[in-house]
PDB file of C-alpha atoms in Angstrom:
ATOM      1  CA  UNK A   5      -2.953 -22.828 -11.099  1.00  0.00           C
ATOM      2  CA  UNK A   6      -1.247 -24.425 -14.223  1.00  0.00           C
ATOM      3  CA  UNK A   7      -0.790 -20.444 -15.547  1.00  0.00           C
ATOM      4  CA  UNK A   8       0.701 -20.035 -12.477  1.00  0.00           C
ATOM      5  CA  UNK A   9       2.459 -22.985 -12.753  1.00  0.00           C
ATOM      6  CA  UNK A  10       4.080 -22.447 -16.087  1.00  0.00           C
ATOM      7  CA  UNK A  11       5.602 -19.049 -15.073  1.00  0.00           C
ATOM      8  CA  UNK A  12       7.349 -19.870 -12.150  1.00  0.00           C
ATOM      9  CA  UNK A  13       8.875 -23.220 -12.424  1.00  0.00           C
ATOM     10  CA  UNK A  14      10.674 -21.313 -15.762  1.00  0.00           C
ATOM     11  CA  UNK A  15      11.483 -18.637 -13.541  1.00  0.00           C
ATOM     12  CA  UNK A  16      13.129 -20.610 -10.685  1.00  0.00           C
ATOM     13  CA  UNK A  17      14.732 -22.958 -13.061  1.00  0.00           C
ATOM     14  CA  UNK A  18      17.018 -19.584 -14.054  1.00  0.00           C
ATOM     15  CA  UNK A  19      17.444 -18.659 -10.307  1.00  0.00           C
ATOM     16  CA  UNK A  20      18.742 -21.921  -9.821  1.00  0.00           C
ATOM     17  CA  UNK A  21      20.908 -21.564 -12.784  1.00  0.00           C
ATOM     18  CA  UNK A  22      22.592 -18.212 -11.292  1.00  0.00           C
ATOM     19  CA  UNK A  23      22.780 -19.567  -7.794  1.00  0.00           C
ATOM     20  CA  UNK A  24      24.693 -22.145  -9.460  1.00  0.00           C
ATOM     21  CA  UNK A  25      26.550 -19.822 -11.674  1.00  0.00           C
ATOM     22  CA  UNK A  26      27.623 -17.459  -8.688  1.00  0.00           C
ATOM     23  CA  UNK A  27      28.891 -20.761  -6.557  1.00  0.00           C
ATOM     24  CA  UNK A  28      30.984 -21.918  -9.577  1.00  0.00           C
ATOM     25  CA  UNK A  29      32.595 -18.640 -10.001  1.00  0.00           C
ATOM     26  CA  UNK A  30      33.283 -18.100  -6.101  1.00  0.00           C
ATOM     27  CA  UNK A  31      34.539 -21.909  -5.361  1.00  0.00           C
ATOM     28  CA  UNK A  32      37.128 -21.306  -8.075  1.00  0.00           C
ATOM     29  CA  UNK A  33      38.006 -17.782  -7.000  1.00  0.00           C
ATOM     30  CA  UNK A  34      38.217 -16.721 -10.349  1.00  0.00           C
ATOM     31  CA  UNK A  35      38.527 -12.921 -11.073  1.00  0.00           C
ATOM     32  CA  UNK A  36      36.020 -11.123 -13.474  1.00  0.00           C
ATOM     33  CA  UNK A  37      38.570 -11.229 -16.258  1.00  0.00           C
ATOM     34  CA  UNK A  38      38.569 -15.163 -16.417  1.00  0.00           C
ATOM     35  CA  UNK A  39      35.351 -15.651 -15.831  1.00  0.00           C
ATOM     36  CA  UNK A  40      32.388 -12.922 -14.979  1.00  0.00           C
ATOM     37  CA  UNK A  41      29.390 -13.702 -12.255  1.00  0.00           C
ATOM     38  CA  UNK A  42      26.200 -12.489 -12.531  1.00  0.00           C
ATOM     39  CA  UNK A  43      27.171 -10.291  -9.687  1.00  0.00           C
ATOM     40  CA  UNK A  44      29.111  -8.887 -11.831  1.00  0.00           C
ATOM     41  CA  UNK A  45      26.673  -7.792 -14.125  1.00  0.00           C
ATOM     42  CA  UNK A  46      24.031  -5.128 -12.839  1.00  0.00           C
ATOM     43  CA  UNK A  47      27.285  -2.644 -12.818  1.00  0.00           C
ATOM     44  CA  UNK A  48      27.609  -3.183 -16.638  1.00  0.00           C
ATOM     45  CA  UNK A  49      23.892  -2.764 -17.549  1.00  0.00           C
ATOM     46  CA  UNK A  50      24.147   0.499 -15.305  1.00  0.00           C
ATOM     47  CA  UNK A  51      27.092   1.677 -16.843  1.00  0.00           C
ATOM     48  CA  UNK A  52      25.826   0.940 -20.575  1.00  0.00           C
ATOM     49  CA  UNK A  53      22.154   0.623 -20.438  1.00  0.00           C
ATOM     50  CA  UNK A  54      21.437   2.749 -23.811  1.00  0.00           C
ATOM     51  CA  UNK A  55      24.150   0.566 -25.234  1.00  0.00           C
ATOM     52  CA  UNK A  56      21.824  -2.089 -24.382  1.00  0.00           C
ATOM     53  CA  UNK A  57      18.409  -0.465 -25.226  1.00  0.00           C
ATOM     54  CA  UNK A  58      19.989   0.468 -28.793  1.00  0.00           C
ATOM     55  CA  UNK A  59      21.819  -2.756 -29.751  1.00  0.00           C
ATOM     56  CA  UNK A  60      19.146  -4.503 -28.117  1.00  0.00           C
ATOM     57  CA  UNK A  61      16.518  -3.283 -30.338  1.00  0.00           C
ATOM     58  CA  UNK A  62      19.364  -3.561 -33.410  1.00  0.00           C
ATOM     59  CA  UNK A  63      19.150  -6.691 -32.925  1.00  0.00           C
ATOM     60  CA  UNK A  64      15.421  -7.900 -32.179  1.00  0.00           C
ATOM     61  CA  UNK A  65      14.806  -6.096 -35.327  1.00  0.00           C
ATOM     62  CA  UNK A  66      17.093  -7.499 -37.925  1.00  0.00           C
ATOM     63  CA  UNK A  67      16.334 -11.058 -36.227  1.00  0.00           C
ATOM     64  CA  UNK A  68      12.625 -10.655 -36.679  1.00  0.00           C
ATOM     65  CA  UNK A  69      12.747  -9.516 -40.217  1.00  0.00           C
ATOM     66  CA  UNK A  70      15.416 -12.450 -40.882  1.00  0.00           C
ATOM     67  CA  UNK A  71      12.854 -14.389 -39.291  1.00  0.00           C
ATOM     68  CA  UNK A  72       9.804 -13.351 -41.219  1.00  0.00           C
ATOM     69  CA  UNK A  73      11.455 -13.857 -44.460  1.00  0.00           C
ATOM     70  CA  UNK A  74      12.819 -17.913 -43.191  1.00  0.00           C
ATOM     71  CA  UNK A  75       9.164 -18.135 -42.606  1.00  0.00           C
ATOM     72  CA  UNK A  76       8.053 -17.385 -46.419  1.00  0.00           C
ATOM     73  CA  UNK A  77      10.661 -18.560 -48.217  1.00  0.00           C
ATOM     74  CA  UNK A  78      10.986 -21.786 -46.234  1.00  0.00           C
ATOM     75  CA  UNK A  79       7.386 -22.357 -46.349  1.00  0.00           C
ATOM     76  CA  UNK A  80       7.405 -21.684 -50.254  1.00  0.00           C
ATOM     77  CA  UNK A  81       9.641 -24.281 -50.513  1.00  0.00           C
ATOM     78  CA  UNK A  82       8.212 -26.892 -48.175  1.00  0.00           C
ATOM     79  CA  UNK A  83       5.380 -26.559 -49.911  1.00  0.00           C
ATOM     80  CA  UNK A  84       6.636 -27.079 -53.650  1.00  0.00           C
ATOM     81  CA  UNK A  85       8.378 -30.325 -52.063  1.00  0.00           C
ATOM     82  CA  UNK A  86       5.438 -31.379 -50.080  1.00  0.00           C
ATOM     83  CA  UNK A  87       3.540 -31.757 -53.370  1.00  0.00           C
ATOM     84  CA  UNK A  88       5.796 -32.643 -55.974  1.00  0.00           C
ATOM     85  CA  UNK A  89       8.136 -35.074 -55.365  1.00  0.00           C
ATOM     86  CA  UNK A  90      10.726 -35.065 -58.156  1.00  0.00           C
ATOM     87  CA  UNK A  91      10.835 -31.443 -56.657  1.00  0.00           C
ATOM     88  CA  UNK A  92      11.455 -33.039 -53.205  1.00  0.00           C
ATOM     89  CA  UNK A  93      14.204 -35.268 -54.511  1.00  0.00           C
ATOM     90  CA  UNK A  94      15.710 -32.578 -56.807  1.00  0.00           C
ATOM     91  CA  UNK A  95      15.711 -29.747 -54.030  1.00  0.00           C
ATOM     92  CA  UNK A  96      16.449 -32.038 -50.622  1.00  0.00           C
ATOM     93  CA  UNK A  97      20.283 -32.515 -51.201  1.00  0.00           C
ATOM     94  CA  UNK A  98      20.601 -28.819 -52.433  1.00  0.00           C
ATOM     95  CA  UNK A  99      19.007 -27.748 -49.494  1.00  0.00           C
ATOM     96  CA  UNK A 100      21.129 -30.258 -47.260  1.00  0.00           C
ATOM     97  CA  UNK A 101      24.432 -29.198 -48.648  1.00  0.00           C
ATOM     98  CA  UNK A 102      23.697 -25.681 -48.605  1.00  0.00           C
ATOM     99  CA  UNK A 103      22.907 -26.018 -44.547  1.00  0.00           C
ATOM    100  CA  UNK A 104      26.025 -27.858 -43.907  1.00  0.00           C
ATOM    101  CA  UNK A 105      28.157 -25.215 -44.714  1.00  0.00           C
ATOM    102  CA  UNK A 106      29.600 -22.992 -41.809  1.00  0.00           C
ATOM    103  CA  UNK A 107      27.673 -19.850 -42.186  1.00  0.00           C
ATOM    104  CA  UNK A 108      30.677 -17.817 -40.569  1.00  0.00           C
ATOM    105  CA  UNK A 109      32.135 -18.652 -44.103  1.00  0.00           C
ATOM    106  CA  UNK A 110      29.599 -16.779 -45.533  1.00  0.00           C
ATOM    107  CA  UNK A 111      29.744 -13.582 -43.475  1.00  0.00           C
ATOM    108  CA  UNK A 112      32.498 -12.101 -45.486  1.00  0.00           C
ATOM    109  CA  UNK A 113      31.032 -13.233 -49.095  1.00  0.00           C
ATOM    110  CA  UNK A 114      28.213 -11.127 -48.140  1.00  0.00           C
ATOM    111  CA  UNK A 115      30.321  -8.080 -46.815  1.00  0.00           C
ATOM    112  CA  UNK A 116      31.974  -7.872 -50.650  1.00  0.00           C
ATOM    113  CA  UNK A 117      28.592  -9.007 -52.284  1.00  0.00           C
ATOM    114  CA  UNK A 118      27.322  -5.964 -50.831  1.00  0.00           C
ATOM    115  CA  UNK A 119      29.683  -3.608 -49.523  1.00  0.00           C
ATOM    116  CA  UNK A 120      28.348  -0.980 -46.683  1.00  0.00           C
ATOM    117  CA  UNK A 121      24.794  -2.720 -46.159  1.00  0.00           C
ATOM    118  CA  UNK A 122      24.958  -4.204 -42.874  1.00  0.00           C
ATOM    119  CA  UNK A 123      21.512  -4.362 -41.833  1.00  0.00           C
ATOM    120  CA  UNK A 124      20.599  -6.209 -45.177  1.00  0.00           C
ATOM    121  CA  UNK A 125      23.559  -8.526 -44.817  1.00  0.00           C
ATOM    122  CA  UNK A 126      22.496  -9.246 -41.329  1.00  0.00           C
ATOM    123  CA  UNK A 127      18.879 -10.064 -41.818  1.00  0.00           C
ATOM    124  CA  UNK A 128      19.877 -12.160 -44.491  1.00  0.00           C
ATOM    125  CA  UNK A 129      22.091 -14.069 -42.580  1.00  0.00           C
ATOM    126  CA  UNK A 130      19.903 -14.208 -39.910  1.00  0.00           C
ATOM    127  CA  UNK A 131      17.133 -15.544 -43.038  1.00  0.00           C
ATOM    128  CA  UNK A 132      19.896 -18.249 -44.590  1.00  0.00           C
ATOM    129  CA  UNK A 133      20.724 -19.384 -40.618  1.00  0.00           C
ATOM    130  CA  UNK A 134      16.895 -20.372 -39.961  1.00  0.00           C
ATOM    131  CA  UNK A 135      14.978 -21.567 -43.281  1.00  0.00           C
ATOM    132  CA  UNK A 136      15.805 -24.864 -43.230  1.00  0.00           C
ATOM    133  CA  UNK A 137      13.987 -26.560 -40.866  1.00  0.00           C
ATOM    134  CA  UNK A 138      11.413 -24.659 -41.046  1.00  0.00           C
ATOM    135  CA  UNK A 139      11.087 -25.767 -45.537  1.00  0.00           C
ATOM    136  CA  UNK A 140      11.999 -29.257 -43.846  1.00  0.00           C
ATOM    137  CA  UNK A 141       9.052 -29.578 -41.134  1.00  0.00           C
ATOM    138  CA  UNK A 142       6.600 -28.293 -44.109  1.00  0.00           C
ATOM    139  CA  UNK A 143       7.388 -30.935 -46.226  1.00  0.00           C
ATOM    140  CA  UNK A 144       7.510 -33.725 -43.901  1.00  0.00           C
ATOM    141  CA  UNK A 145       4.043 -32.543 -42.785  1.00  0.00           C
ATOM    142  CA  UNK A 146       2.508 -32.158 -46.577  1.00  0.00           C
ATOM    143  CA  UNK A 147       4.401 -35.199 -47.927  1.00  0.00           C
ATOM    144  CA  UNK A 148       2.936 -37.285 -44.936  1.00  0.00           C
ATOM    145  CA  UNK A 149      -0.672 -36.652 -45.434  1.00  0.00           C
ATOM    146  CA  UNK A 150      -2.664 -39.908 -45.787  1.00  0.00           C
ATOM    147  CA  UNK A 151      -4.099 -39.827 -49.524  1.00  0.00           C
ATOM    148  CA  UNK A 152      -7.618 -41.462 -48.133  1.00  0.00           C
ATOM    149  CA  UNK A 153      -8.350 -37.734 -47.288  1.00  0.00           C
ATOM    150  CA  UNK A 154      -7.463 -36.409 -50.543  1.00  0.00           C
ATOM    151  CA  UNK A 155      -9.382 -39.218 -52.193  1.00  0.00           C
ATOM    152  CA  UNK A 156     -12.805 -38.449 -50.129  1.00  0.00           C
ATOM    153  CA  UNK A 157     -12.596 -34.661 -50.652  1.00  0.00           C
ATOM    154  CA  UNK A 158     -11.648 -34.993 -54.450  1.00  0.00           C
ATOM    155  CA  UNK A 159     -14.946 -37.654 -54.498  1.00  0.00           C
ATOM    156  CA  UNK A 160     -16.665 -34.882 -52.846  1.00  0.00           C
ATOM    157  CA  UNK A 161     -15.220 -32.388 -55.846  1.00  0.00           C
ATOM    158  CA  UNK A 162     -13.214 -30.374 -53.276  1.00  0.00           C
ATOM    159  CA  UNK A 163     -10.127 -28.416 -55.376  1.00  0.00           C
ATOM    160  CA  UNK A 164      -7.076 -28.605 -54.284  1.00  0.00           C
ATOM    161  CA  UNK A 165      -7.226 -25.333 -53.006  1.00  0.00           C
ATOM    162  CA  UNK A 166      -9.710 -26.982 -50.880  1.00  0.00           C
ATOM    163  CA  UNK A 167      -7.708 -30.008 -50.008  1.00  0.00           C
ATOM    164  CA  UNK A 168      -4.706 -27.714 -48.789  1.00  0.00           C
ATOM    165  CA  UNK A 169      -6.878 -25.052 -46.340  1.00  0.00           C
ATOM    166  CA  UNK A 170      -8.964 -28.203 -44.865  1.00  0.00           C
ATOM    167  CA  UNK A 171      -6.392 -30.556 -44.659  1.00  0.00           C
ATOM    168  CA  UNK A 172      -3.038 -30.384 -45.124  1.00  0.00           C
ATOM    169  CA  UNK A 173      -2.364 -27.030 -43.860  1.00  0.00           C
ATOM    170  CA  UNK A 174      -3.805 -27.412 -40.317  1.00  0.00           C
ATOM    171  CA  UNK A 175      -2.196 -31.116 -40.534  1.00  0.00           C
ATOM    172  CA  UNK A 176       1.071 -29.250 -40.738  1.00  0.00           C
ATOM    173  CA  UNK A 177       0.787 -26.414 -38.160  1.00  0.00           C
ATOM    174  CA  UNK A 178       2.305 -28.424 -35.555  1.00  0.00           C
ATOM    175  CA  UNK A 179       5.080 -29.317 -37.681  1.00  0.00           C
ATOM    176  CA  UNK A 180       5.702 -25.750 -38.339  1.00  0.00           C
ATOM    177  CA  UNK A 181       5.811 -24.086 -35.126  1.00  0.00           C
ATOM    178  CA  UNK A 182       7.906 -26.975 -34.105  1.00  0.00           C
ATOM    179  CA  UNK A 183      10.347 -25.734 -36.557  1.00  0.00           C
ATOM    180  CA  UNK A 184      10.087 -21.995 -35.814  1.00  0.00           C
ATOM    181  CA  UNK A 185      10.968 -22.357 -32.165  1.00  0.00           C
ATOM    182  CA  UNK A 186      14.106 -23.688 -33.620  1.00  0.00           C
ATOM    183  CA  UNK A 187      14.368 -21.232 -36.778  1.00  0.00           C
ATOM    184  CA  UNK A 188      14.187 -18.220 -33.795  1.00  0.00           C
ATOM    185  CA  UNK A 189      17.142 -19.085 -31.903  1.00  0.00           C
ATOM    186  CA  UNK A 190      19.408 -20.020 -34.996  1.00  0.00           C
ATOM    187  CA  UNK A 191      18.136 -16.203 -36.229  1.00  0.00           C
ATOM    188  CA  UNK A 192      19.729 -14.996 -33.383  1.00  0.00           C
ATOM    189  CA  UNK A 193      22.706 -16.820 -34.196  1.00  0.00           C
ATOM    190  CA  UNK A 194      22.925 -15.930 -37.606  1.00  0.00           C
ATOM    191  CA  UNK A 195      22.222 -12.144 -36.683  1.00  0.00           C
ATOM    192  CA  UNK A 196      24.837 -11.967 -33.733  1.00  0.00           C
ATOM    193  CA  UNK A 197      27.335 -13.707 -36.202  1.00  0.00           C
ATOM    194  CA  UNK A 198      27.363 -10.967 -38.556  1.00  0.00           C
ATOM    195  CA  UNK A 199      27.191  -8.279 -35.676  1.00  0.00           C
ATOM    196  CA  UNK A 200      30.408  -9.519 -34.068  1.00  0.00           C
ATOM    197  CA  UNK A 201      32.396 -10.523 -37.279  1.00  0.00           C
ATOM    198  CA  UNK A 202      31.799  -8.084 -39.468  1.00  0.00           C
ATOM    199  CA  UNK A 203      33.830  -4.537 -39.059  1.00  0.00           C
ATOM    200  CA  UNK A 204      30.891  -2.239 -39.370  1.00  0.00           C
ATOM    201  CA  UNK A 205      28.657  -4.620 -37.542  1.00  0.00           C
ATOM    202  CA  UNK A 206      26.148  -3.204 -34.957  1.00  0.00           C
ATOM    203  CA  UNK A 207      23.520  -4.278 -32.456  1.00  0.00           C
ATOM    204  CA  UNK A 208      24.478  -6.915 -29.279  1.00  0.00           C
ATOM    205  CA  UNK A 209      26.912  -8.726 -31.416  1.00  0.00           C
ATOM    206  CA  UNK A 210      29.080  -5.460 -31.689  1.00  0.00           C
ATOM    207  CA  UNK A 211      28.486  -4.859 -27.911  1.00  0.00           C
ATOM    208  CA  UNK A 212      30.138  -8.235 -27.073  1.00  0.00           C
ATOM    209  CA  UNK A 213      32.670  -7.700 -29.341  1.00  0.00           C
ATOM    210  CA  UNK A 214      33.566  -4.434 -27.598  1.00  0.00           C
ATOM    211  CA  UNK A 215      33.885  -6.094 -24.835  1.00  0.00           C
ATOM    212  CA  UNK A 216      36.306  -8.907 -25.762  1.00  0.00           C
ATOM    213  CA  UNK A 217      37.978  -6.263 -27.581  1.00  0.00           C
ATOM    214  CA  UNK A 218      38.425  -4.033 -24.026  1.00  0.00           C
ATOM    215  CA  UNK A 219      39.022  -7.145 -21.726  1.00  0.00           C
ATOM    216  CA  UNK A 220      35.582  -6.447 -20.167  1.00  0.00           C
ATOM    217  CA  UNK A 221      34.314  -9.780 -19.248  1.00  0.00           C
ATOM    218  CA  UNK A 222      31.088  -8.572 -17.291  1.00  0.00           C
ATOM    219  CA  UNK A 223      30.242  -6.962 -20.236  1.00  0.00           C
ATOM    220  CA  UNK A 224      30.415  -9.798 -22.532  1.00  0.00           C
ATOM    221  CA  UNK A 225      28.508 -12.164 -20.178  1.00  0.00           C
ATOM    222  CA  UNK A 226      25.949  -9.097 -19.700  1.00  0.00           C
ATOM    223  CA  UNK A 227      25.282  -9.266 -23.801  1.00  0.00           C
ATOM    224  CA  UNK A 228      25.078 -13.069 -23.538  1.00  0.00           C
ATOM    225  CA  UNK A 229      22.369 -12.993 -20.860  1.00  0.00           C
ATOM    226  CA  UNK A 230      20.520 -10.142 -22.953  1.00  0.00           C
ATOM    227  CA  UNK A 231      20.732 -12.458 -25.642  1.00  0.00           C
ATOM    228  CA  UNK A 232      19.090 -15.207 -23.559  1.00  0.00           C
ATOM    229  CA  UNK A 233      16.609 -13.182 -22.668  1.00  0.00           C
ATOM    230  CA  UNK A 234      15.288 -11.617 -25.959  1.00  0.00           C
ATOM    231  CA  UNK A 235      15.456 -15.200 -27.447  1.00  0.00           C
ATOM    232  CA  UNK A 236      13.065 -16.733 -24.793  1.00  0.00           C
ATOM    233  CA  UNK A 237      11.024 -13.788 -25.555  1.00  0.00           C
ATOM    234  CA  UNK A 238      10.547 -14.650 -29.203  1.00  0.00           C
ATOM    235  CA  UNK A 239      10.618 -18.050 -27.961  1.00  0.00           C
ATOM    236  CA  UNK A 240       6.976 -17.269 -26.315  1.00  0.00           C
ATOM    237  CA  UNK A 241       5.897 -15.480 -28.697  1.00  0.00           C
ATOM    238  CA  UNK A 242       5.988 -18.456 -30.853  1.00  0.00           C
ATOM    239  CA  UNK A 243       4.283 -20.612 -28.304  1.00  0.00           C
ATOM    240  CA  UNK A 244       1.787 -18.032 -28.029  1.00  0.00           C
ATOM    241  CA  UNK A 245       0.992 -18.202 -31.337  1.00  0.00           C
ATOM    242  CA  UNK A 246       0.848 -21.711 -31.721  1.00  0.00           C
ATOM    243  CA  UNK A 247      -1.453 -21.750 -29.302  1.00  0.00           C
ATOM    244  CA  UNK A 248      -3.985 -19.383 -31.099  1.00  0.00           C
ATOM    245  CA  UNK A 249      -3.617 -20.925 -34.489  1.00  0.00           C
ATOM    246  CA  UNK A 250      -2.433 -24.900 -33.286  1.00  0.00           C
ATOM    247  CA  UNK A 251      -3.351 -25.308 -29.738  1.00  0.00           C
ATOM    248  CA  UNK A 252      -5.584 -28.500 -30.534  1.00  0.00           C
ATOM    249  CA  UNK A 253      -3.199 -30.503 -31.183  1.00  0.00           C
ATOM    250  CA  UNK A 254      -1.513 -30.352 -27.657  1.00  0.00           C
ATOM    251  CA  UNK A 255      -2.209 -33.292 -25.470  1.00  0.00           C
ATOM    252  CA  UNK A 256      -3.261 -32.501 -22.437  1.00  0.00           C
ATOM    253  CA  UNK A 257      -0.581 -33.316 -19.596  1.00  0.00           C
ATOM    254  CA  UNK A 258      -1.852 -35.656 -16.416  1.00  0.00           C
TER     255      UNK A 258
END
């Protein structure tokens, strides 16, 4: 019943949300070149479905390697700040300034920095977009453990090898996957960024940006809800996986 439960109050939550979407559209009477319903879009996935499948999977990809490499790297340096402190003090406004700036200012730094490699520009944007929180959450979650563990393990003549698989690590995971279901849709961001601004760019992001190029709005809202939907998809995928590796720290909902 609550499997049940958890499918289809998602699922009529987005029928709601295109009911509405569809009334909006018709009580304005606006055309499909001001503003596309979703009506309007089962001709364009017709029409350009291995457009779709293609830049669809262009996408997922790059995203998911982006992704991967956020997860590393950001954990890598969560860690080091988690534990050292001068690190954290040294490394937290670097890592604060460097997220502030507008990573569409970086898209063409990257073209010139290396000319004619899209797909590596792309999943590094898509890497540079998405670290952050997750290097934050680790951290927070290592810097926060309560040193009366630490003291009875070390009194125990547990390593700190030890200390970090027993108890900070699984004191972190929720932390963590906290931070990656926000890392995966800024990697979509990131990736889509470089797709649509940069001249050789590929995937969705290109897709969309035929479309605003042609004046084809059912085709631009068509990428956007593709978009949408591969992002809840890695969105569940994370929550699956938290589940598996974090699922005792959920409360359990009256």
């Amino acid at each position: 019943m609550i499997a049940l439960r958890k499918i289809a109050v998602p699922l009529m939550a987005m029928v709601v949300f295109l009911i509405l979407w569809e009334a909006l559209v018709w009580a304005n009477g606006w055309p499909n070149f001001v503003m596309a319903s979703p009506s309007d879009l089962p001709q364009a996935y017709t029409r350009y479905w291995e457009l779709f499948l293609t830049g669809g999977w262009q996408t997922l990809w790059r995203t998911v390697a982006g992704l991967m490499i956020a997860v590393i790297v950001g954990t890598l340096i969560g860690m080091i700040m988690g534990f050292s402190r001068t690190a954290r003090e040294a490394l937290y406004p670097l890592l604060v300034g460097f997220n502030a700036i507008p990573k569409a200012t970086v898209v063409p730094i990257l073209a010139l920095l290396f000319v004619g490699q899209h797909d590596f520009n792309t999943v590094m944007l898509a890497f540079m977009i998405s670290f952050f929180p997750i290097a934050v959450s680790v951290s927070i979650g290592l810097s926060t453990l309560e040193p009366e563990y630490r003291d009875i393990l070390r009194s125990l003549g547990a390593s700190n090898a030890t200390i970090f698989w027993k108890i900070a690590l699984p004191k972190t995971l929720p932390e963590f996957f906290g931070a990656l279901k926000v890392a995966v849709t800024l990697a979509f961001i990131g990736t889509n960024l470089m797709e649509i601004v940069s001249p050789h760019g590929r995937g969705l992001g290109a897709l969309f940006d035929s479309g605003r190029t042609n004046a084809d709005y059912p085709l631009m809202f068509a990428v956007l809800i593709a978009l949408a939907i591969l992002g809840i998809a890695l969105f569940y995928v994370v929550v699956a996986l938290e589940k598996i590796f974090a699922g005792w720290a959920e409360r359990p909902q009256s």
